[in-house]
């Protein structure tokens, strides 16, 4: 019931944000209409980082408390995180084609996001390829902690690396924004955050079902024996 | 600490007695250099040389990492090791030390050969290069030993290790390649911040796995 | 239904990429195409994901129900 409501609410807010992004805001004086990518791009990136922060916290909680709930939360959030990281990359890439003239540019924030994507795909792979459910959960949690600790260092190193070859790319996130645009962006962020919570709950339910099914099968096997 | 040294000594003794892995790693490293030399016939720049140097070390290092816990898994030695009444962290430290030493032995033979094969004129100080080789291998062995253990229980562990390792390793790869390029070219500016980054990486990824290792085995 | 939406969106996306690559002169109509491409790709990803998840949940529920029934019969 709460989940339904949340889904509906996020849909409404996202639709409002879409309206604002496409109709309410004027085109950017410098970038023109392609600026409108930016609102949801930022919202998706926010979700990606939020998701991975949740994975990090729940992985620690799982290792300390060993409650299955935290692991189920971690895997749900990781999958949604990969989804939103992909969206961030795809939207960033099209924007980059318009403004920088290339589909991909080795800019620090882009590169960090790409590495983030790789780390969490590896996280999902390690879970999927360990046979024992419990061991997979524990190992994945450890990898999530190591991976999350790594992200700031990745960002630092990539920034230094690019600063060796100075590029013209400083316009991305540091540009001054008009109030209208800022408001639109905030609504988009709120909408996507609600969508994130909804999707995590949705994915969480799948995980609970899967785990119940496994347990149930084990019980039945024992009963038959 | 003593346990760590004992494990490292045991691993090294086994390895030096058989030498199968070290020889394999060295031959592989030289082959990679031959392949690169064939591709880069027109001579190499400093940054490309630094890249070839480190990529070769890291790729051969992965071969060693796959073996380091793999040999213990045969005959269930690993289970015995993990159940032994010692702190698990020191098992990690022991394995880390052994891997680091194997890597350093490899480099002592491989790096001079690489310089001879490629014939590069370079400016920097040889002491700097040696320190850098040590620091780069240190970080690689630290995080690599940990992830090799995680990968061990996956279905295709040989494939999983690079997939897990390289995204996490990126700052170290960047740092060591950049800093090595600077040494070769004789640039001082910015060199120290890269070294600081590598040292920070080394410490962080020795300490975090050390603490996490306690959570690895629970029966 | 979801499959239909996805097919339509994918066609739009592919034509968007083709157009963007043809039209390299710049200008606002080119920007509009890219804008369109970005949003459709984003929604393709979300809808595709939700669709897969929905199917998976349904399958799991069916399986669980089936097992329950079998369990009671046993």
XYZ file of C-alpha atoms in Angstrom:
518
model
C 0.000 0.000 0.000
C 2.755 2.422 1.012
C 4.732 1.170 -1.944
C 1.875 1.892 -4.347
C 1.488 5.381 -2.913
C 5.178 6.021 -3.184
C 5.220 4.848 -6.781
C 2.329 7.136 -7.628
C 3.905 10.077 -5.828
C 7.239 9.631 -7.586
C 5.461 9.388 -10.930
C 3.664 12.682 -10.277
C 6.810 14.507 -9.153
C 8.842 13.156 -12.075
C 6.120 14.265 -14.491
C 6.093 17.752 -12.931
C 9.887 17.847 -13.221
C 9.681 16.743 -16.850
C 7.173 19.521 -17.527
C 9.445 22.035 -15.835
C 12.529 20.768 -17.677
C 10.903 20.985 -21.095
C 8.391 23.824 -20.873
C 8.830 25.936 -17.752
C 12.552 26.683 -18.129
C 13.835 28.815 -20.975
C 16.587 27.372 -23.167
C 20.060 28.133 -21.895
C 21.548 31.262 -23.458
C 24.787 29.471 -24.244
C 23.865 25.808 -24.664
C 20.389 26.165 -26.093
C 17.861 23.382 -25.639
C 20.352 20.632 -24.965
C 20.773 22.148 -21.511
C 17.522 20.380 -20.652
C 19.413 17.067 -20.483
C 21.201 18.462 -17.502
C 18.266 18.431 -15.046
C 17.667 14.709 -15.125
C 21.307 13.926 -15.677
C 22.111 15.516 -12.324
C 19.148 13.767 -10.708
C 20.320 10.379 -12.030
C 23.884 11.009 -10.856
C 22.576 11.971 -7.432
C 20.618 8.727 -7.308
C 23.636 6.708 -8.375
C 25.800 8.079 -5.600
C 22.957 7.836 -3.072
C 22.412 4.189 -4.026
C 26.046 3.295 -3.550
C 26.187 5.075 -0.241
C 23.250 2.949 0.892
C 25.056 -0.181 -0.348
C 28.104 0.832 1.670
C 26.157 1.446 4.872
C 24.040 -1.676 4.633
C 27.100 -3.791 3.823
C 28.759 -2.637 7.039
C 25.523 -3.254 8.925
C 25.303 -6.737 7.424
C 28.864 -7.695 8.355
C 28.394 -6.462 11.908
C 24.866 -7.708 12.622
C 24.605 -10.617 10.116
C 20.931 -9.818 9.566
C 19.694 -10.940 6.181
C 17.613 -7.792 5.845
C 20.689 -5.592 5.363
C 22.076 -7.832 2.679
C 18.793 -7.814 0.804
C 18.771 -4.041 1.048
C 22.366 -3.840 -0.214
C 21.784 -5.965 -3.282
C 18.573 -4.089 -4.162
C 20.271 -0.743 -3.853
C 23.310 -1.898 -5.845
C 21.187 -2.973 -8.769
C 19.226 0.274 -8.811
C 22.553 2.085 -8.485
C 23.901 0.406 -11.599
C 20.692 1.356 -13.405
C 21.014 5.028 -12.514
C 24.748 5.087 -13.186
C 24.010 3.778 -16.669
C 21.406 6.507 -17.131
C 23.872 9.134 -15.924
C 26.496 7.930 -18.378
C 24.098 7.729 -21.292
C 22.634 11.196 -20.705
C 26.060 12.670 -20.036
C 27.347 11.126 -23.221
C 24.672 12.664 -25.436
C 25.130 16.030 -23.761
C 28.861 15.699 -24.315
C 28.266 15.020 -28.030
C 26.422 18.298 -28.301
C 28.660 20.558 -26.237
C 32.115 18.988 -26.396
C 31.654 17.403 -29.821
C 32.511 13.866 -28.761
C 30.447 11.021 -27.319
C 33.028 10.380 -24.653
C 35.572 12.679 -23.007
C 38.008 11.611 -20.284
C 36.862 14.229 -17.869
C 37.357 13.506 -14.124
C 33.707 13.262 -13.153
C 32.828 11.130 -16.173
C 35.730 8.797 -15.569
C 34.922 8.445 -11.879
C 31.328 7.589 -12.708
C 32.471 5.009 -15.234
C 34.778 3.371 -12.692
C 31.926 3.440 -10.186
C 29.834 1.566 -12.710
C 32.564 -1.063 -13.152
C 32.981 -1.511 -9.402
C 29.293 -2.165 -8.825
C 28.891 -4.410 -11.831
C 31.747 -6.418 -10.313
C 29.821 -6.358 -7.029
C 26.773 -7.908 -8.704
C 28.982 -10.425 -10.544
C 30.693 -11.612 -7.387
C 27.313 -12.208 -5.755
C 26.016 -14.077 -8.738
C 29.038 -16.308 -9.139
C 29.405 -17.601 -5.591
C 27.334 -20.710 -5.072
C 26.554 -20.401 -1.393
C 24.038 -17.640 -0.791
C 25.453 -16.694 2.587
C 29.079 -16.633 1.476
C 28.208 -14.607 -1.607
C 26.497 -12.037 0.597
C 29.470 -11.743 2.928
C 32.100 -11.495 0.190
C 30.057 -9.002 -1.792
C 29.628 -6.844 1.309
C 33.389 -6.739 1.766
C 33.926 -5.845 -1.850
C 31.328 -3.072 -1.529
C 33.235 -1.558 1.379
C 36.557 -1.688 -0.462
C 34.932 -0.298 -3.608
C 33.253 2.581 -1.828
C 36.469 3.555 -0.028
C 38.152 3.559 -3.419
C 35.829 6.044 -5.120
C 37.261 9.286 -3.584
C 40.800 8.166 -4.463
C 39.733 7.363 -8.005
C 38.272 10.846 -8.308
C 41.398 12.493 -6.896
C 43.772 10.557 -9.121
C 41.717 11.140 -12.235
C 41.509 14.885 -11.535
C 45.276 15.099 -11.205
C 45.766 12.997 -14.286
C 43.621 15.291 -16.410
C 45.086 18.445 -14.939
C 48.394 17.405 -16.533
C 46.771 17.993 -19.902
C 44.659 21.074 -19.362
C 41.331 20.931 -21.143
C 38.572 23.407 -21.714
C 36.179 21.418 -19.654
C 35.206 23.273 -16.570
C 31.743 24.311 -17.592
C 29.926 21.096 -16.666
C 28.784 21.542 -13.100
C 30.256 24.791 -11.984
C 28.176 27.051 -14.145
C 26.071 29.630 -12.423
C 22.416 28.781 -12.745
C 19.371 30.937 -12.868
C 16.782 30.389 -10.138
C 14.313 28.831 -12.555
C 16.825 26.221 -13.587
C 17.900 25.503 -10.052
C 14.301 24.965 -9.006
C 13.711 22.582 -11.907
C 16.818 20.645 -11.049
C 15.785 20.314 -7.414
C 12.346 19.010 -8.355
C 13.974 16.502 -10.709
C 16.291 15.368 -7.912
C 13.367 14.962 -5.507
C 11.375 13.053 -8.125
C 14.203 10.686 -8.910
C 14.960 10.161 -5.207
C 11.348 9.094 -4.653
C 11.644 6.834 -7.686
C 14.804 5.391 -6.165
C 13.056 4.509 -2.902
C 10.154 2.990 -4.814
C 12.428 0.905 -7.032
C 14.519 -0.292 -4.096
C 11.378 -1.449 -2.304
C 10.224 -3.170 -5.481
C 13.568 -4.896 -5.943
C 13.710 -5.730 -2.245
C 10.453 -7.613 -2.534
C 11.911 -9.707 -5.364
C 14.912 -10.525 -3.206
C 12.750 -11.571 -0.270
C 10.703 -13.791 -2.582
C 13.840 -15.382 -4.012
C 15.290 -16.064 -0.577
C 12.005 -17.446 0.754
C 11.797 -19.732 -2.233
C 15.293 -21.086 -1.626
C 14.540 -21.708 2.049
C 11.222 -23.311 1.225
C 12.847 -25.672 -1.247
C 15.390 -26.694 1.358
C 12.671 -27.374 3.894
C 10.729 -29.478 1.398
C 13.799 -31.480 0.533
C 14.309 -32.289 4.203
C 10.652 -33.197 4.704
C 10.756 -35.609 1.768
C 13.864 -37.271 3.104
C 53.005 -10.822 13.327
C 55.090 -13.975 13.791
C 52.360 -16.024 12.115
C 52.480 -13.687 9.153
C 56.215 -14.184 8.754
C 55.868 -17.941 9.089
C 53.209 -18.106 6.379
C 55.217 -15.869 4.092
C 58.334 -17.954 4.669
C 56.479 -21.176 3.956
C 55.045 -19.780 0.718
C 58.396 -18.509 -0.454
C 60.171 -21.747 0.392
C 57.617 -23.728 -1.592
C 57.899 -21.312 -4.470
C 61.685 -21.210 -4.516
C 61.823 -24.982 -4.347
C 59.554 -25.416 -7.359
C 60.116 -22.106 -9.162
C 57.319 -23.074 -11.553
C 55.224 -19.985 -10.903
C 58.078 -17.468 -10.880
C 59.483 -18.807 -14.125
C 56.052 -18.722 -15.688
C 55.440 -15.143 -14.574
C 58.830 -14.005 -15.860
C 58.445 -15.648 -19.248
C 54.965 -14.172 -19.536
C 56.290 -10.707 -18.663
C 59.025 -10.930 -21.283
C 56.540 -12.145 -23.876
C 54.302 -9.173 -23.198
C 57.281 -6.877 -23.744
C 58.134 -8.628 -27.010
C 54.555 -8.191 -28.190
C 54.586 -4.501 -27.255
C 57.966 -3.994 -28.955
C 56.637 -5.530 -32.134
C 53.655 -3.185 -32.048
C 55.675 -0.119 -31.132
C 58.513 -0.518 -33.652
C 58.846 3.217 -34.155
C 60.200 3.738 -30.650
C 58.360 4.588 -27.472
C 57.654 7.772 -25.563
C 58.296 7.970 -21.843
C 54.644 7.621 -20.916
C 54.156 4.610 -23.183
C 57.247 2.986 -21.695
C 55.949 3.600 -18.165
C 52.592 2.149 -19.190
C 54.144 -0.990 -20.680
C 56.311 -1.443 -17.582
C 53.418 -1.324 -15.142
C 50.848 -3.146 -17.195
C 53.286 -6.015 -17.620
C 54.030 -6.104 -13.894
C 50.343 -6.022 -12.986
C 49.342 -8.671 -15.518
C 52.067 -11.057 -14.427
C 51.195 -10.222 -10.837
C 47.647 -11.424 -11.440
C 48.996 -14.812 -12.496
C 50.778 -15.055 -9.153
C 47.770 -13.860 -7.166
C 45.526 -16.517 -8.676
C 47.952 -19.138 -7.454
C 48.576 -17.767 -3.976
C 45.351 -19.045 -2.438
C 44.664 -21.504 -5.227
C 47.453 -23.844 -4.124
C 46.018 -23.895 -0.612
C 42.581 -24.814 -1.834
C 43.833 -28.153 -3.144
C 43.811 -30.749 -0.366
C 41.714 -28.354 1.753
C 44.811 -26.690 3.177
C 42.987 -23.368 3.092
C 40.237 -24.565 5.415
C 42.886 -25.812 7.795
C 44.734 -22.528 7.640
C 41.588 -20.530 8.277
C 40.576 -22.742 11.200
C 44.003 -22.532 12.828
C 43.918 -20.705 16.166
C 45.630 -17.582 14.863
C 44.339 -14.151 14.073
C 42.938 -14.162 10.525
C 44.470 -10.784 9.825
C 47.915 -12.271 10.141
C 47.061 -14.898 7.523
C 46.287 -12.012 5.228
C 49.520 -10.252 6.120
C 51.513 -13.426 5.511
C 49.989 -13.997 2.110
C 50.478 -10.330 1.292
C 54.167 -10.487 2.196
C 54.708 -13.593 0.090
C 52.960 -12.043 -2.907
C 54.901 -8.804 -2.533
C 58.231 -10.635 -2.374
C 57.423 -12.772 -5.417
C 56.551 -9.592 -7.303
C 59.769 -7.880 -6.211
C 61.886 -10.861 -7.253
C 60.164 -10.773 -10.615
C 60.910 -7.057 -10.979
C 64.605 -7.453 -10.101
C 64.984 -9.705 -13.123
C 62.401 -8.180 -15.405
C 62.940 -4.422 -15.159
C 66.643 -4.403 -16.163
C 65.801 -6.735 -19.046
C 63.021 -4.398 -20.138
C 65.394 -1.420 -20.207
C 67.871 -3.454 -22.247
C 65.258 -4.642 -24.706
C 63.669 -1.264 -25.308
C 66.867 0.772 -25.132
C 65.404 3.989 -23.779
C 67.436 7.081 -22.937
C 66.173 8.454 -19.658
C 67.140 11.187 -17.232
C 65.834 10.475 -13.749
C 67.400 8.989 -10.653
C 67.518 5.206 -10.401
C 66.823 5.306 -6.653
C 63.515 7.074 -7.280
C 62.542 4.395 -9.754
C 63.311 1.626 -7.271
C 61.263 3.280 -4.521
C 58.410 3.705 -6.939
C 58.569 0.087 -8.076
C 58.389 -0.968 -4.451
C 55.444 1.300 -3.611
C 53.482 0.302 -6.703
C 53.988 -3.395 -6.024
C 53.109 -2.910 -2.361
C 49.653 -1.521 -3.129
C 49.018 -4.104 -5.842
C 49.936 -6.982 -3.531
C 47.842 -5.509 -0.689
C 44.543 -5.173 -2.530
C 45.322 -8.075 -4.864
C 45.806 -10.590 -2.055
C 42.465 -9.623 -0.554
C 40.520 -9.756 -3.801
C 42.218 -13.009 -4.807
C 40.695 -14.553 -1.716
C 37.248 -13.202 -2.569
C 37.568 -14.409 -6.157
C 38.678 -17.854 -5.057
C 35.143 -18.979 -4.238
C 33.530 -17.701 -7.411
C 32.707 -20.050 -10.247
C 35.346 -18.739 -12.658
C 37.894 -17.345 -10.246
C 40.637 -16.751 -12.830
C 38.311 -14.502 -14.798
C 36.757 -12.835 -11.782
C 40.007 -11.606 -10.241
C 40.888 -9.054 -12.957
C 37.258 -7.942 -13.131
C 37.260 -7.235 -9.400
C 40.795 -5.924 -9.229
C 41.239 -3.448 -12.067
C 38.469 -0.954 -11.243
C 39.717 -0.747 -7.664
C 43.313 -0.605 -8.841
C 42.823 2.348 -11.176
C 44.245 5.071 -8.867
C 47.375 3.014 -8.313
C 47.811 2.297 -12.029
C 47.420 5.983 -12.823
C 49.718 7.034 -10.004
C 52.542 4.639 -10.741
C 52.427 5.136 -14.506
C 52.352 8.929 -14.202
C 55.085 9.062 -11.592
C 57.297 6.646 -13.528
C 56.862 8.723 -16.662
C 57.945 11.783 -14.697
C 61.060 10.039 -13.401
C 62.053 8.895 -16.874
C 61.517 12.346 -18.285
C 63.249 14.002 -15.339
C 60.294 16.160 -14.261
C 60.062 17.028 -10.575
C 56.946 19.134 -10.515
C 53.919 17.193 -9.299
C 55.965 14.048 -8.749
C 55.675 14.167 -4.977
C 51.906 14.480 -4.937
C 51.665 11.286 -7.022
C 53.982 9.500 -4.620
C 51.862 10.704 -1.697
C 48.761 9.372 -3.424
C 50.406 5.984 -3.942
C 51.540 5.827 -0.312
C 48.038 6.727 0.875
C 46.599 4.019 -1.375
C 49.107 1.467 -0.062
C 48.287 2.167 3.564
C 44.521 2.319 3.039
C 44.321 -0.938 1.126
C 46.536 -2.763 3.559
C 44.567 -1.627 6.608
C 40.992 -2.044 5.301
C 41.466 -5.665 4.108
C 43.363 -6.475 7.287
C 40.322 -5.582 9.370
C 37.848 -7.099 6.915
C 39.681 -10.421 6.903
C 38.309 -11.201 10.353
C 34.815 -11.317 8.872
C 35.785 -13.671 6.072
C 35.369 -17.039 7.668
C 32.487 -17.843 9.853
C 31.364 -21.368 10.293
C 2.399 -3.330 -23.514
C 5.871 -2.718 -22.106
C 7.423 -4.483 -25.070
C 5.519 -2.193 -27.437
C 6.686 0.955 -25.659
C 10.244 -0.335 -25.696
C 10.181 -1.081 -29.406
C 8.866 2.403 -30.214
C 11.442 4.022 -27.957
C 14.273 1.979 -29.438
C 13.324 2.962 -32.985
C 13.361 6.601 -31.892
C 16.717 6.136 -30.219
C 18.339 4.503 -33.220
C 17.014 7.131 -35.599
C 18.216 9.751 -33.103
C 21.767 8.407 -33.188
C 21.737 8.203 -36.964
C 20.486 11.766 -37.241
C 22.981 13.075 -34.723
C 25.852 11.491 -36.604
C 24.636 12.835 -39.975
C 23.988 16.281 -38.761
C 27.339 17.331 -37.457
C 26.961 20.991 -38.304
C 25.657 21.894 -34.852
C 22.815 24.293 -34.214
C 19.721 23.983 -32.126
C 17.849 21.334 -34.106
C 20.841 19.061 -33.711
C 20.773 19.795 -29.996
C 17.076 18.954 -29.866
C 17.761 15.578 -31.427
C 20.385 14.810 -28.837
C 18.123 16.006 -26.057
C 15.478 13.666 -27.310
C 17.956 10.836 -27.563
C 19.129 11.321 -23.978
C 15.648 11.237 -22.493
C 14.420 8.312 -24.531
C 17.471 6.230 -23.687
C 17.029 7.018 -19.991
C 13.404 5.929 -20.036
C 14.170 2.839 -22.094
C 16.568 1.769 -19.363
C 14.102 2.421 -16.539
C 11.123 0.777 -18.243
C 13.187 -2.184 -19.343
C 14.463 -2.697 -15.820
C 11.053 -2.393 -14.191
C 9.578 -4.731 -16.788
C 12.183 -7.413 -16.160
C 11.744 -7.072 -12.434
C 7.985 -7.330 -12.711
C 8.203 -10.523 -14.754
C 10.704 -12.008 -12.360
C 8.509 -11.270 -9.364
C 5.525 -12.819 -11.046
C 7.449 -15.967 -11.871
C 8.723 -16.251 -8.306
C 5.227 -15.814 -6.895
C 3.883 -18.516 -9.192
C 6.630 -20.883 -8.220
C 6.085 -20.224 -4.542
C 2.347 -20.797 -4.860
C 2.951 -24.034 -6.736
C 5.337 -25.275 -4.063
C 2.883 -24.362 -1.302
C 0.218 -26.457 -2.945
C 2.550 -29.372 -3.374
C 3.628 -29.034 0.240
C 0.047 -29.219 1.476
C -0.614 -32.277 -0.647
C 2.429 -33.965 0.778
